[in-house]
Coordinates of C-alpha atoms in Angstrom, one line a residue:
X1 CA -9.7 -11.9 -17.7
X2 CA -11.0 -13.4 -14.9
X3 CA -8.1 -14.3 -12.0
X4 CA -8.4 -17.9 -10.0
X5 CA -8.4 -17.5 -6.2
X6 CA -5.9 -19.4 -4.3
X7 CA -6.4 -19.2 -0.4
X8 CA -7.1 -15.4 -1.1
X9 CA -4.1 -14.9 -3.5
X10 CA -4.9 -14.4 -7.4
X11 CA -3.0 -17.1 -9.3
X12 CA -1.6 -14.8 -11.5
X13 CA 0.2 -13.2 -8.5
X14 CA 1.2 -16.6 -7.1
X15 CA 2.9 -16.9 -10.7
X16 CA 4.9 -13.9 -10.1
X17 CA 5.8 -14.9 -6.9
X18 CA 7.4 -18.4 -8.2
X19 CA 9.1 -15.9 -11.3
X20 CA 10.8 -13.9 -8.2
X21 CA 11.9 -16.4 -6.2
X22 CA 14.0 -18.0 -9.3
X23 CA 15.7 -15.1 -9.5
X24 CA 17.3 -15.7 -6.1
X25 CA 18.7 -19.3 -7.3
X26 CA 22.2 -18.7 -8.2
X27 CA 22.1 -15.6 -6.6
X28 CA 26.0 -15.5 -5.4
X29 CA 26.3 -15.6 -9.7
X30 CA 25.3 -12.3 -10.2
X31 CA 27.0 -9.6 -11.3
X32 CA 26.7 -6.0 -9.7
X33 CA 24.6 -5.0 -12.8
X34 CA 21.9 -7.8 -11.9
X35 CA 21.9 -6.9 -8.2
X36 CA 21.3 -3.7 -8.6
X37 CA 19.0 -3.6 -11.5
X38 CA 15.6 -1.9 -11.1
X39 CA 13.8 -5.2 -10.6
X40 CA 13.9 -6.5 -6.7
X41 CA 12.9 -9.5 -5.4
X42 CA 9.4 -9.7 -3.9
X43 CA 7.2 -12.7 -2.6
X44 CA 3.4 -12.5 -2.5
X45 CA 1.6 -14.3 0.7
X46 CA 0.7 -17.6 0.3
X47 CA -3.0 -16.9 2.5
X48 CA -4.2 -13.6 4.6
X49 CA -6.4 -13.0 7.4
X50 CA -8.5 -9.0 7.5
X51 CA -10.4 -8.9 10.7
X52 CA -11.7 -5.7 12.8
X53 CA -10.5 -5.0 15.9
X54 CA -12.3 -2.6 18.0
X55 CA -13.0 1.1 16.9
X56 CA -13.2 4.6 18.1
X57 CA -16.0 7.4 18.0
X58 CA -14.0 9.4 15.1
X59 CA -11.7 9.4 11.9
X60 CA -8.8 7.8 12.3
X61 CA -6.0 10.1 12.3
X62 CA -2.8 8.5 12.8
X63 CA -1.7 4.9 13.8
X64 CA 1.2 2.9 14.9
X65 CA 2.2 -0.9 15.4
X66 CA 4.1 -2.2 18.2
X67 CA 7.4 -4.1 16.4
X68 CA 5.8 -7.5 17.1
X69 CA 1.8 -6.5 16.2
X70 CA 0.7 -7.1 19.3
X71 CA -0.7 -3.9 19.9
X72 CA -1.1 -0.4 18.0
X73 CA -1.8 3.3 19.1
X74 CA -4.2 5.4 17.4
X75 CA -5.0 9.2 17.2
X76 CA -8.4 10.2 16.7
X77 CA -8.8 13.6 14.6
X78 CA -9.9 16.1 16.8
X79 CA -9.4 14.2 19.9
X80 CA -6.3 15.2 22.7
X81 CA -5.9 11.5 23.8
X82 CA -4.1 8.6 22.0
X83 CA -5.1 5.2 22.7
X84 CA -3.2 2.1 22.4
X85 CA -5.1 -1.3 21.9
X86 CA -4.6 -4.5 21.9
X87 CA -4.5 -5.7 19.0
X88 CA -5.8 -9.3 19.8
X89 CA -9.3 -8.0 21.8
X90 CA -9.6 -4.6 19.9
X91 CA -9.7 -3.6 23.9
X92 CA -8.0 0.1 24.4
X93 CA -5.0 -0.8 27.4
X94 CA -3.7 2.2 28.2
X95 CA -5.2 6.1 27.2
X96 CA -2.6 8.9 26.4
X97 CA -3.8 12.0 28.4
X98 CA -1.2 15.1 28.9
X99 CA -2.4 17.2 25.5
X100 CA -3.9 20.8 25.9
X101 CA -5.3 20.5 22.2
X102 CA -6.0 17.9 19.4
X103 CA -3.0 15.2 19.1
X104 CA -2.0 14.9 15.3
X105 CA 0.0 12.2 15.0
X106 CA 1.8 9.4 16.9
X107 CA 4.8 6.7 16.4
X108 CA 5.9 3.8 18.5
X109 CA 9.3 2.9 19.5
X110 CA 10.3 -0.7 17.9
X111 CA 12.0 -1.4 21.5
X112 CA 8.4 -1.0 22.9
X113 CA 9.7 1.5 25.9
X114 CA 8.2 4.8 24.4
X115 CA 5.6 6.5 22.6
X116 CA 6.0 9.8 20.8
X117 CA 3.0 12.2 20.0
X118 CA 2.2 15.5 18.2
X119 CA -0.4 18.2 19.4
X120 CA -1.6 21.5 17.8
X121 CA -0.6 22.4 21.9
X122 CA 3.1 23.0 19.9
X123 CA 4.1 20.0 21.9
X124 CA 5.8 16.4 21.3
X125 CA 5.9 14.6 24.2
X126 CA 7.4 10.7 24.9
X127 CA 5.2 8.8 26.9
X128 CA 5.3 5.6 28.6
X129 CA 3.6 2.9 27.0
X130 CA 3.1 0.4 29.4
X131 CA 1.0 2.9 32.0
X132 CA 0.9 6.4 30.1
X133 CA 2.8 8.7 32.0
X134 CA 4.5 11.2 30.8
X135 CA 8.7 10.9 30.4
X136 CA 10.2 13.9 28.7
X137 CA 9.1 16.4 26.1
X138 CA 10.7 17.7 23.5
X139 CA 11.7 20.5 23.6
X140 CA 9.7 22.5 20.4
X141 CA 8.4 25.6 19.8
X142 CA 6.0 24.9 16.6
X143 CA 3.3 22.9 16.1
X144 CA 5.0 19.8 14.9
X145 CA 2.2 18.2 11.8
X146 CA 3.9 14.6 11.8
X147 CA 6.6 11.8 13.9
X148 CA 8.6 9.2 13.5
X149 CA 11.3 6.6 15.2
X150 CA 14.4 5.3 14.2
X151 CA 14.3 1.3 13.7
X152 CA 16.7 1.7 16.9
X153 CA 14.6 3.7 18.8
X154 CA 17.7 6.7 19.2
X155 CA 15.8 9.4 16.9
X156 CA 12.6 10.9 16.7
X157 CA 12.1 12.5 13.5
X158 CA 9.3 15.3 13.6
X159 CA 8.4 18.2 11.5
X160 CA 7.7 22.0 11.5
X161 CA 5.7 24.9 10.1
X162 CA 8.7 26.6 8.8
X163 CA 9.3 23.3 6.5
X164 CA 12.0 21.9 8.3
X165 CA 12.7 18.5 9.5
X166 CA 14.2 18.0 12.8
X167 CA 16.0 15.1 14.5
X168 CA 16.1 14.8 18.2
X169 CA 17.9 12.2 20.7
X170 CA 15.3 9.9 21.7
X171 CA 17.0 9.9 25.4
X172 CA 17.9 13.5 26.2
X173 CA 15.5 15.1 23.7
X174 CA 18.6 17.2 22.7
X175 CA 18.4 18.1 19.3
X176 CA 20.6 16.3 16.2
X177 CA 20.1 17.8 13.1
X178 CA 17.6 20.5 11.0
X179 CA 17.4 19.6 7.3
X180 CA 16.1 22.6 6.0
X181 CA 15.9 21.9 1.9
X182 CA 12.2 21.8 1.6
X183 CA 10.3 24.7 0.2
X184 CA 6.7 23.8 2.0
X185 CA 5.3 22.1 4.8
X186 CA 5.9 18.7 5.0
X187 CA 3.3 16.1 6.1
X188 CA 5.2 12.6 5.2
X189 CA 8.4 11.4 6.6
X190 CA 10.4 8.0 7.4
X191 CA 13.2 6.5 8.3
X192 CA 15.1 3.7 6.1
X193 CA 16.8 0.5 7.8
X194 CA 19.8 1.0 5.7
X195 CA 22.3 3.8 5.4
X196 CA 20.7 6.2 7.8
X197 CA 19.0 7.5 5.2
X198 CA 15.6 9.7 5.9
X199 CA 12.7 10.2 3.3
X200 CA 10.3 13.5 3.2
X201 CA 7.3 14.7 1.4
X202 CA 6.3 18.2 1.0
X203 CA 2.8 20.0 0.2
X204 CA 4.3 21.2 -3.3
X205 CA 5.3 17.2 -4.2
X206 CA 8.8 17.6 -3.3
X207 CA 10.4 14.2 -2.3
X208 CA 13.7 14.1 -0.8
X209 CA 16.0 11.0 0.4
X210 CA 18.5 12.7 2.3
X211 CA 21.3 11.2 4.9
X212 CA 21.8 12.2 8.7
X213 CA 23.3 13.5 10.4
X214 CA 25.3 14.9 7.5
X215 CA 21.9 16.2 5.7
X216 CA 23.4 15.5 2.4
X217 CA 20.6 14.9 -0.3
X218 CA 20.9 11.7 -1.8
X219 CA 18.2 11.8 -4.2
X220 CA 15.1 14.3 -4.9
X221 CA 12.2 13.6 -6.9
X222 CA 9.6 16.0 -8.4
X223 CA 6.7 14.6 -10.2
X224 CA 4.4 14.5 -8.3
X225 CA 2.0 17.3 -9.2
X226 CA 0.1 17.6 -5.6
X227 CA 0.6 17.0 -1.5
X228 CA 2.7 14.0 -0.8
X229 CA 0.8 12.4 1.6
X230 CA 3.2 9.3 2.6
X231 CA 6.3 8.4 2.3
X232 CA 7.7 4.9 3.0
X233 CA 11.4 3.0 2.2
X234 CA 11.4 -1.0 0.9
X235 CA 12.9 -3.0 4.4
X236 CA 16.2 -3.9 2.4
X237 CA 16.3 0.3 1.6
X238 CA 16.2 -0.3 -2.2
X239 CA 13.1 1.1 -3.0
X240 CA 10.8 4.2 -1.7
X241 CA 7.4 4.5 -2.8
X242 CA 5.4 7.4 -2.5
X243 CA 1.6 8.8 -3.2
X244 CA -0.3 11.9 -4.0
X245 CA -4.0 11.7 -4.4
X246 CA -3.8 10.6 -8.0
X247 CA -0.6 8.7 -8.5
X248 CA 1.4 6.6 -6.3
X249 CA 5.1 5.7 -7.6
X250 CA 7.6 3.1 -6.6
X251 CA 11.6 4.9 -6.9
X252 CA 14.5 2.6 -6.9
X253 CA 17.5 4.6 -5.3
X254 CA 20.4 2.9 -6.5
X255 CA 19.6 4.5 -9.8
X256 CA 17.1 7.1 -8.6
X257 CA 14.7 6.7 -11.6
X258 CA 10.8 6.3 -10.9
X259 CA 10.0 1.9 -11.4
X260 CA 6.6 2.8 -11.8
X261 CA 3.7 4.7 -11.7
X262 CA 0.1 3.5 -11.1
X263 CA -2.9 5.6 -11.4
X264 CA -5.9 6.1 -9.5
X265 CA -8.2 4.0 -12.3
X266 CA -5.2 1.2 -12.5
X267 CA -3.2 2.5 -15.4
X268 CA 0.3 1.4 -15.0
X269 CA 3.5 2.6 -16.6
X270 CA 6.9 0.6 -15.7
X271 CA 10.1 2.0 -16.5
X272 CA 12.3 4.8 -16.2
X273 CA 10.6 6.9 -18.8
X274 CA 7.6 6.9 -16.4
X275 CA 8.3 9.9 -14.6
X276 CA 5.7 12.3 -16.4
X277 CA 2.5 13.0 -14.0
X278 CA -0.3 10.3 -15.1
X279 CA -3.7 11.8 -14.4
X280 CA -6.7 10.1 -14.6
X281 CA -10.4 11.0 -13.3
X282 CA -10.7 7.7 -11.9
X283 CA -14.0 5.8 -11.6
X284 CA -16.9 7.8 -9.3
X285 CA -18.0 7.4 -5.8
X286 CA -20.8 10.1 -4.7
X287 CA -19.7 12.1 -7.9
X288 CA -16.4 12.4 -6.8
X289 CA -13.1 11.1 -8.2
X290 CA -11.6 9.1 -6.0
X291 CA -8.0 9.6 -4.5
X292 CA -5.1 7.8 -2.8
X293 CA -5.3 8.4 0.5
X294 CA -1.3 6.6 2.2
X295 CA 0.9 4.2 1.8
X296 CA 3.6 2.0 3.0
X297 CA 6.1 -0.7 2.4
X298 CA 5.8 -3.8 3.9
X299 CA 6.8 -7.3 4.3
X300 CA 8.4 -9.4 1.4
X301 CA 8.6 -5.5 -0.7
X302 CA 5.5 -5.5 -1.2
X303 CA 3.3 -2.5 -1.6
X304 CA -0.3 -1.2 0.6
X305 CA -1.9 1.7 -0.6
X306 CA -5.4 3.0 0.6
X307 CA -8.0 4.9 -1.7
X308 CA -11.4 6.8 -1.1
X309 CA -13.6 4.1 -2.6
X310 CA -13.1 2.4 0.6
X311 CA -10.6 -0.6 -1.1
X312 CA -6.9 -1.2 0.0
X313 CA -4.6 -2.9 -2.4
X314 CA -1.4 -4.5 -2.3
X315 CA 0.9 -4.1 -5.2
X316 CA 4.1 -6.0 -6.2
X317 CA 6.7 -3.6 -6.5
X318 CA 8.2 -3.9 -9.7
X319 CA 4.7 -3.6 -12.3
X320 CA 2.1 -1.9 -9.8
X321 CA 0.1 -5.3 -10.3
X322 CA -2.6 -5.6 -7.9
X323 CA -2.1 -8.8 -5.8
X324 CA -5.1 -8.3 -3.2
X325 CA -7.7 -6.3 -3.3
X326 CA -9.8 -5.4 0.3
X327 CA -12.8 -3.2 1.0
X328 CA -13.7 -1.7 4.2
X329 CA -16.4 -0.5 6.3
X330 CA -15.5 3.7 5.4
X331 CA -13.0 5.1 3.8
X332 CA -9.2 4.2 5.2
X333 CA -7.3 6.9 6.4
X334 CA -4.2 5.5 8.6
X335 CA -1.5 2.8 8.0
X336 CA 0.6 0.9 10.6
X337 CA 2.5 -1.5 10.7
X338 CA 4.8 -4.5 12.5
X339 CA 8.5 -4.5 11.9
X340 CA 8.8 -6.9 9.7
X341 CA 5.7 -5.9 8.1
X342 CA 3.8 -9.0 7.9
X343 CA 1.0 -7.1 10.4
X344 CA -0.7 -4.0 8.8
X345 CA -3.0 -2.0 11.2
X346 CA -5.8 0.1 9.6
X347 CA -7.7 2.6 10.5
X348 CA -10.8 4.6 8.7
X349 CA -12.8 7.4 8.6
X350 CA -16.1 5.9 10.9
X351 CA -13.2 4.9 13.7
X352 CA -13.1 1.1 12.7
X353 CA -9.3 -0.7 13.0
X354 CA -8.5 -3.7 11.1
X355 CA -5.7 -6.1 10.9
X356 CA -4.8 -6.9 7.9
X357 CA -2.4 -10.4 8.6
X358 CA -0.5 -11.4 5.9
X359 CA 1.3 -15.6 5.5
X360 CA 4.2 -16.4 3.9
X361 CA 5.9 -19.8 2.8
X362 CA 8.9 -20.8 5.0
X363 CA 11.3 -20.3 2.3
X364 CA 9.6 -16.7 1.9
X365 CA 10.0 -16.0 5.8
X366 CA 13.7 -17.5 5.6
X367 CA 14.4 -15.3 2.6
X368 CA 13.1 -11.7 3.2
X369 CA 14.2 -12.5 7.0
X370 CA 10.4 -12.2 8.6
X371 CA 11.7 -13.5 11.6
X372 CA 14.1 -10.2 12.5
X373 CA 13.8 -8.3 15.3
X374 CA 14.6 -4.5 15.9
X375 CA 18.1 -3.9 17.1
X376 CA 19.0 -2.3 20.4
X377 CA 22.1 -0.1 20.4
X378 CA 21.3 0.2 24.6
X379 CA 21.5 -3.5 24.7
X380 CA 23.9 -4.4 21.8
X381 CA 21.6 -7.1 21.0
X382 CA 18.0 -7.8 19.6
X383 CA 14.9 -6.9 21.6
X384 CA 12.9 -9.6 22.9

């Protein structure tokens, strides 16, 4: 059936919406069974904004958003500089240089001080962000395939060639912790806001939620059939989704069974009983199938997920409904995004960046908390 367009949003979605904010009336009513059952409470935007801001002269690699979205850094495949532009002219401010050999990936510190980046050099190496020099390096000796920072800005998180995950202190570069449980390299990986909990996702579709610095494997998941290629945890740490080029599954980890799983041609199965591996060939672009490429949690729970026939969706996080619907210039390759994740950053495989800027009610903003900002440990307060 044919969906009514409200300011961008499909009615049926702005339905939903009013159906999960009810849920949160009476809330202090509930019973530990209702909190932590696998539905969660999500809120769809009330109106969205997708504009391009500036580009580069390759595919986009890797990007990262600034914890406000006012600017975002973005590797270029093939290229040993990162770039970080504003996000408001598309202008590149200030141009990583230091790298011997193609940078691979890239993450921003929520605190803004820092920037970390990957190289095939076998390096990882903090920069400043504000005028690109170099501040410490990490002290590695493997080519590290993928970064991350803590929502504190304490750990960097990167990977190795001998499938291992390694923590380091943000400050000293000294390292933390080594999980060494996977069984293949691993290209996806992410901290969660709650619970120092860390997510990773391994070439042979291994998933594990694990804890630091203890290493202790909270959950681990196992159907998915081919490469993870992202990894991402819900803000309030509920829920993890996850994506492989034909399926992309939401997990809830209080009870650790798969919510849903959505197919590349739409198919949806909700419900526990979902965890068997839904292929489809999916409809044809160039006579080729097309895949999931990444994605990520963002504001309200809501889910983003890029695929080759240049469209990104966002999903509500309970059915795998598809709330928006976006195409773009090429084929979208890289997701960032703000902390509260009301800002998505995109980038694609001709070198255009978007914005993709998502509004919320009040009550939505006063309810998921959109107005949050990272904590500093350093300061023992909020960052400006």
């Amino acid at each position: 059936p044919q969906l009514r367009i409200r300011n961008g949003i499909s009615a049926a979605a702005m339905s939903l919406r009013e159906m999960s904010l009810g849920q949160m009336k009476g809330i202090e009513s509930l019973t530990t069974n209702d909190i932590f059952s696998e539905r969660t409470i999500w809120a769809a935007p009330c109106n969205y904004s997708f504009t391009t801001c500036g580009g580069q002269s390759g595919p986009i690699r890797s990007i990262s958003s600034s914890a406000d979205g006012s600017q975002f850094a973005v590797v270029v495949a093939g290229v040993k500089q990162c770039f970080i532009t504003d996000a408001a002219t598309g202008k590149v401010t200030v141009t990583i240089k230091g790298h011997l050999d193609p940078v691979l990936s890239c993450a921003q510190s929520k605190d803004g001080k820092f920037l970390v980046t990957t190289s095939a050099d076998c390096t990882v190496v903090l920069w400043d962000m504000t005028n690109g020099k170099k501040l410490r390096e990490v002290p590695v000796n493997f080519q590290a395939n993928v970064c991350a920072v803590s929502d504190d800005s304490e750990i960097v998180a990167t990977t190795s060639t001998e499938d291992f995950v390694h923590l380091w202190d943000a400050k000293q570069c000294e390292p933390l912790y080594t999980f060494t449980r996977h069984s293949a390299t691993i290209f996806s990986v992410g901290f969660c806001r709650k619970g120092n909990l860390f997510a990773s996702g391994a070439t042979n579709g291994e998933v594990m939620v694990w804890s630091y610095p203890s290493g202790e494997v909270r959950a681990a998941f196992n159907k998915h059939r081919s490469s993870v290629l992202a990894v991402s945890f819900s803000h309030d740490g509920r829920r993890l989704c996850t994506v492989d080029k034909e399926n992309v599954r939401c997990w809830d980890l209080f009870t650790n069974h798969c919510v849903f799983t959505r197919d590349i041609k739409g198919n949806v199965a909700v419900g526990p009983g979902t965890n068997d591996d839904r292929r489809g060939t999916g409809p044809q672009v160039a006579d080729e199938p097309v895949r999931f490429l990444s994605c990520a949690m963002i504001a309200c729970n809501l889910i983003v997920v890029t695929q080759s026939n240049r469209f990104v969706l966002v999903l509500d996080p309970n059915h795998g409904s598809e709330i928006l619907s976006i195409q773009t210039k090429a084929i979208a390759t890289a997701i960032g995004m703000s902390f509260n994740g009301d800002t998505v950053f995109i980038g694609d495989m001709h070198g255009n960046q978007y914005r993709l800027k998502l509004q919320f009610l009040p009550r939505d903003v006063k309810a998921f908390n959109l107005g949050a900002k990272p904590y500093s440990k350093e300061k023992n307060a909020k960052i400006d």
